[in-house]
Tab-separated table of C-alpha atoms in Angstrom:
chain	number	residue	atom	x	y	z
A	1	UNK	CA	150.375	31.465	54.859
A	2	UNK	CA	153.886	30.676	53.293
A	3	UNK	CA	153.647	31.441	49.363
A	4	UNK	CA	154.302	28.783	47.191
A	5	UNK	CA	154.882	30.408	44.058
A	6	UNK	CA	152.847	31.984	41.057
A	7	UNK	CA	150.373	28.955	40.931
A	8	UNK	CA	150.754	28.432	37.248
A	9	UNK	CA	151.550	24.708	37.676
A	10	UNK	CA	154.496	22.097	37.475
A	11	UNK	CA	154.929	23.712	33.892
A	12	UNK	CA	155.009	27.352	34.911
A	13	UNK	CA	157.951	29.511	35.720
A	14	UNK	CA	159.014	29.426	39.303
A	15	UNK	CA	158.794	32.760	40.894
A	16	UNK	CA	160.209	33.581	44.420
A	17	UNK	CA	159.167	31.970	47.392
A	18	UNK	CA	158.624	34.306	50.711
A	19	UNK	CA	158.881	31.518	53.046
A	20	UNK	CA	159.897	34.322	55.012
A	21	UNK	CA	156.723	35.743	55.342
A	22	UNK	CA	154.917	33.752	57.932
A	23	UNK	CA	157.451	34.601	60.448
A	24	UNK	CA	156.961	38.048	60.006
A	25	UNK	CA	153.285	37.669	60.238
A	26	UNK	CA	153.376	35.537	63.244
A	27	UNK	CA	156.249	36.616	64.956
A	28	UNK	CA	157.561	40.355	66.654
A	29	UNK	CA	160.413	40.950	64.366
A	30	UNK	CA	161.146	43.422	61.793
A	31	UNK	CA	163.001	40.912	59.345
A	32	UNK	CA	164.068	37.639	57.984
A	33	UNK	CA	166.208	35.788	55.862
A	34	UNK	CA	165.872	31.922	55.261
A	35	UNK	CA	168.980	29.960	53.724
A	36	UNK	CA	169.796	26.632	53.376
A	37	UNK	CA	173.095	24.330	52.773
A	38	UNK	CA	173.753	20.979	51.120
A	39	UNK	CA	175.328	18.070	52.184
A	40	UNK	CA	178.515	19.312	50.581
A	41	UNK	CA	178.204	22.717	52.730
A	42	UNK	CA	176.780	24.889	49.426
A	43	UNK	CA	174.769	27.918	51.123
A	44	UNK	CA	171.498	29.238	49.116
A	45	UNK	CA	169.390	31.814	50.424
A	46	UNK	CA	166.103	31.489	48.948
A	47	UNK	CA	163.923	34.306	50.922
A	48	UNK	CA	164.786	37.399	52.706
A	49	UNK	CA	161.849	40.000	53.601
A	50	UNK	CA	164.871	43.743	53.248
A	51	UNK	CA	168.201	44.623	52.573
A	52	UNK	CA	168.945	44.161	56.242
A	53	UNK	CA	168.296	40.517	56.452
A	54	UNK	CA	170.191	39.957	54.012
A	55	UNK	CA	173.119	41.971	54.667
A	56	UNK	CA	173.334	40.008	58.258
A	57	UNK	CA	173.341	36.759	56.624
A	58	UNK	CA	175.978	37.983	53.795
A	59	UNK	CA	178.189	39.023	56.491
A	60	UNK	CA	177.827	35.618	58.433
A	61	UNK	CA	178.422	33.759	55.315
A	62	UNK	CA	181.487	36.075	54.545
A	63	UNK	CA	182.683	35.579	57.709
A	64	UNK	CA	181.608	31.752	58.876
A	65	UNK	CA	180.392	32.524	61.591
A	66	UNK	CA	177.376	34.100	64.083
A	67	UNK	CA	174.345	32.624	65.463
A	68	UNK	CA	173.414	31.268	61.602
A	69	UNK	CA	176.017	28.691	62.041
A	70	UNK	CA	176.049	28.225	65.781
A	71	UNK	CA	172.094	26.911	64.879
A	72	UNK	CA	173.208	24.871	62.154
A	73	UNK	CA	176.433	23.023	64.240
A	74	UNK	CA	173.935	22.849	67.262
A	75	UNK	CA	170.382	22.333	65.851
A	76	UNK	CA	169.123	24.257	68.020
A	77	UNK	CA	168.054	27.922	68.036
A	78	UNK	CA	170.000	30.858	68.846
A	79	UNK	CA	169.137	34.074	70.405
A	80	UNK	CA	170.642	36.945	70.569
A	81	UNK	CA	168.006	39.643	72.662
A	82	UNK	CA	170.501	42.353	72.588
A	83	UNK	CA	173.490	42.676	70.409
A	84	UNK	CA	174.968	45.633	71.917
A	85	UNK	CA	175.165	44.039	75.610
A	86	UNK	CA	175.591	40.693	74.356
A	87	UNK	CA	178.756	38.232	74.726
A	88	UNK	CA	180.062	37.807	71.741
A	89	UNK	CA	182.885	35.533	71.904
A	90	UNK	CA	181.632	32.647	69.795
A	91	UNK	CA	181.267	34.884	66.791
A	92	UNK	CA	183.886	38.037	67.547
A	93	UNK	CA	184.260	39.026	63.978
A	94	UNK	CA	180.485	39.264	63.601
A	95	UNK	CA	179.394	40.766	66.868
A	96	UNK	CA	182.463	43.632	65.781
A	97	UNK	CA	180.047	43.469	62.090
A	98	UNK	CA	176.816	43.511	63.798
A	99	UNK	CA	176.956	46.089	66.097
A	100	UNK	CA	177.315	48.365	63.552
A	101	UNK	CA	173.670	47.782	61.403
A	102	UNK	CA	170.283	48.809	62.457
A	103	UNK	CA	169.876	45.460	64.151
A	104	UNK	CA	169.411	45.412	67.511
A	105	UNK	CA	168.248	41.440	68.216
A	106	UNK	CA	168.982	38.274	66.370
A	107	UNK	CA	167.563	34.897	66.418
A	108	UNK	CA	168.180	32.040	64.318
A	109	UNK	CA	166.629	28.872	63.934
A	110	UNK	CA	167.319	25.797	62.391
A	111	UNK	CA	165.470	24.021	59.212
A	112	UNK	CA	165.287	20.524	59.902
A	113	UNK	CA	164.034	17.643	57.920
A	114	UNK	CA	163.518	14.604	60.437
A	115	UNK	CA	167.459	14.199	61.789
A	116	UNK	CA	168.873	16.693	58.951
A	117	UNK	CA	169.308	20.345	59.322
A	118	UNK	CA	168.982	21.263	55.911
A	119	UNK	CA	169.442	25.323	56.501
A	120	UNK	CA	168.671	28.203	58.789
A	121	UNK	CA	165.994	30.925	59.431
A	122	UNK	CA	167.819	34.011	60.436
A	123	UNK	CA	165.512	36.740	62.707
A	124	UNK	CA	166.167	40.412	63.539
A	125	UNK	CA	164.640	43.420	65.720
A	126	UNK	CA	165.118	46.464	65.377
A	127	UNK	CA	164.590	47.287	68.997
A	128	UNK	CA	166.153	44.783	71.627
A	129	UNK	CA	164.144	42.255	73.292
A	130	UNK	CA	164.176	38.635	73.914
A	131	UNK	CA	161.413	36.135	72.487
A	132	UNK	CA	158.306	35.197	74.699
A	133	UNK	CA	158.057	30.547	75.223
A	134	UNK	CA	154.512	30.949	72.866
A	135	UNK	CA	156.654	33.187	70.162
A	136	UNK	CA	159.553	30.575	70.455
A	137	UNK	CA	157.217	27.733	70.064
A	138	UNK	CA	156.161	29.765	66.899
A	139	UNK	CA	159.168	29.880	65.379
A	140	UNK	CA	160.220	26.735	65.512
A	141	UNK	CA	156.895	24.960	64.225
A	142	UNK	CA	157.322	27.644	61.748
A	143	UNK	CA	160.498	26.384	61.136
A	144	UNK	CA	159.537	22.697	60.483
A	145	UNK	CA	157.025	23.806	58.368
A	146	UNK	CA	158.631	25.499	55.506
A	147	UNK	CA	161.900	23.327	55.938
A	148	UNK	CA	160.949	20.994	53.167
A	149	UNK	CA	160.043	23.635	50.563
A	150	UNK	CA	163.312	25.681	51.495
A	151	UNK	CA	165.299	22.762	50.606
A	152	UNK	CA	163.099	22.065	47.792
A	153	UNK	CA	163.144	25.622	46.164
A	154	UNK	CA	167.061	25.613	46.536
A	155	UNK	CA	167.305	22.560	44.084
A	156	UNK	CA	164.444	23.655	41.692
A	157	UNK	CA	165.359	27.082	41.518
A	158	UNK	CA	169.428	26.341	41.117
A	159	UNK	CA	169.791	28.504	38.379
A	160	UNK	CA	168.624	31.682	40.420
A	161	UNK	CA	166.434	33.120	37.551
A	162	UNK	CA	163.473	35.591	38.632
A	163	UNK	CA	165.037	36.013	41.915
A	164	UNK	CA	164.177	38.870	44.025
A	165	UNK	CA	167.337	41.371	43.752
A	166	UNK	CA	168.125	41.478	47.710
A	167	UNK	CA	168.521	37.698	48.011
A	168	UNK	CA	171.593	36.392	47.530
A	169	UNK	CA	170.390	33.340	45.302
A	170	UNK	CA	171.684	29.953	44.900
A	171	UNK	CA	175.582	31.577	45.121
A	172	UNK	CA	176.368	29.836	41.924
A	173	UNK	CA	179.260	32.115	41.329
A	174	UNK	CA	180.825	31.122	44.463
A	175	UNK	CA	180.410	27.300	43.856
A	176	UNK	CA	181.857	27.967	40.472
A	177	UNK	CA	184.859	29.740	41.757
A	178	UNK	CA	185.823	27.317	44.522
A	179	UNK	CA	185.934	24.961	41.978
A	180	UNK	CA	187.679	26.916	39.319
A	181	UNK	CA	190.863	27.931	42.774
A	182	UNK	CA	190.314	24.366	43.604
A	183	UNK	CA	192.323	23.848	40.239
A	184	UNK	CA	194.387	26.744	40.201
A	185	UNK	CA	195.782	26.039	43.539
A	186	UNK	CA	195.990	22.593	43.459
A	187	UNK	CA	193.664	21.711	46.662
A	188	UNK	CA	190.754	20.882	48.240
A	189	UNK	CA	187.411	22.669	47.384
A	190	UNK	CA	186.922	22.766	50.998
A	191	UNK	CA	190.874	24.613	51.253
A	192	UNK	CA	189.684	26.805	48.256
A	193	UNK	CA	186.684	28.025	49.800
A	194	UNK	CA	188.834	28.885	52.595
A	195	UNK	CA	191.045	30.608	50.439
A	196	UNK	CA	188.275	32.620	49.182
A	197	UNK	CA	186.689	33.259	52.100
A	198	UNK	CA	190.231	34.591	53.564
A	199	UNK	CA	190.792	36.931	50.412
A	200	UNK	CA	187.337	38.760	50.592
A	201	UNK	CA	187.786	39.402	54.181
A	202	UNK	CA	191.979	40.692	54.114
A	203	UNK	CA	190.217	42.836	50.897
A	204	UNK	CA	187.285	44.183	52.754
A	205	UNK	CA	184.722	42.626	50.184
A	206	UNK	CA	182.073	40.265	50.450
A	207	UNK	CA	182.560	36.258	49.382
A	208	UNK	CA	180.323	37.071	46.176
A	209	UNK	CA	181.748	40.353	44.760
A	210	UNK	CA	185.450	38.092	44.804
A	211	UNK	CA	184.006	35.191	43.594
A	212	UNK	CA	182.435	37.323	40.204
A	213	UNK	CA	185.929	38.395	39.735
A	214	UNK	CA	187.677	34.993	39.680
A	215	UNK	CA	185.174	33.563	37.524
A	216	UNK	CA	185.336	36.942	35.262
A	217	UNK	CA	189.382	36.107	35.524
A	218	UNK	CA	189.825	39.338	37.203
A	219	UNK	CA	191.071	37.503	39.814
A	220	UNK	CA	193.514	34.645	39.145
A	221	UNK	CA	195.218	32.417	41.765
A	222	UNK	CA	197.474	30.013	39.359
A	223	UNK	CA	200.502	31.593	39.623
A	224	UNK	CA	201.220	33.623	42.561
A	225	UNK	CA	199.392	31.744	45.636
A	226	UNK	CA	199.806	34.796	47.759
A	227	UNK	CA	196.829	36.373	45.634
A	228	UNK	CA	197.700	38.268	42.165
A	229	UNK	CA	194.659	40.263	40.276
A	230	UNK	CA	195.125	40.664	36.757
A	231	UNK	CA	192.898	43.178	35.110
């Protein structure tokens, strides 16, 4: 059964969620990760079972793109039964990333909320393997089911306190820093995410670790636009 926190009421601290969990228990993979995104494109990930799931979603997030947001532009799973054989074209930068962890199958699945896909349940193996109809079926009631308390969690939870220290949290940092480039640059938040998201990759870093620095001001974009750090 998904958890739904420490029980101590409406009143009570809220402790981590493993909506993760049930898929797990229900499913033949070795891992998940379950995320979600606003209507202004804000990624949270609010559950992941090991440091593998969630270094495949970092890298997808660092990298926009891979079967996470092929499920969330299509609403529709993804599945991936072999990553070393597979065509990776839609995602090149992360089937070059991917190939490289312990995972050897990925499957993702949309979170959706009536017409909304509010997020994204990422999936791994460690062996390769594709997905039986019943375990597909599974999933994506599975899916449906914790879709509402993902999206609910992300908003109740915003400030990330008590998180687990493998889940990449609410990304607060990162929402900060677009907006702080936003300024310094003079552009869209949507351009300065961009801009961020550019930077960590040319610096071989992840989205995070360069958004701590511009919101330390380790990192300043004001007045050279070509990227200047100042320690």
């Amino acid at each position: 059964m998904v958890g739904t926190g420490s029980g101590a009421g409406a009143s009570g601290p809220l402790q981590p969620v493993p909506l993760h969990a049930s898929f797990l228990a229900r499913l033949p993979v070795d891992g998940a990760s379950v995320s979600v995104v606003t209507v202004a494109g804000s990624h949270s990930t609010v559950s992941s079972s090991d440091a593998l799931a969630t270094r495949l979603e970092q890298l997808q997030f660092d990298l926009g793109e891979g079967p996470h947001y092929r499920a969330l532009e299509s609403r529709k799973p993804v599945l991936v039964a072999d990553v070393r054989s597979a065509d990776h074209s839609a995602w090149p930068m992360f089937g070059q990333a991917v190939v490289q962890t312990e995972a050897r199958a990925v499957f993702s699945f949309p979170l959706r909320i009536g017409a909304v896909t509010v997020g994204v349940v990422d999936l791994h193996r460690l062996s390769p393997g594709d997905l039986s109809d019943l375990d597909l079926a599974h999933a994506a009631a599975l899916a449906g089911a914790i879709a509402g308390k993902a999206a609910a969690y992300a908003a109740a939870d915003a400030d990330g306190e008590g998180r687990d220290e493998l889940v990449a949290g609410t990304r607060r940092q990162v929402h900060q820093a677009t907006g702080m480039m936003a300024v310094q640059l003079d552009t869209s938040v949507t351009d300065a995410f961009a801009r961020l998201r550019g930077h960590a990759y040319a610096a071989g870093r992840s989205v995070d670790e360069v958004a701590r620095d511009v919101v330390a001001g380790v990192l300043d974009f004001t007045d050279d636009p070509t990227d200047s750090e100042t320690a």
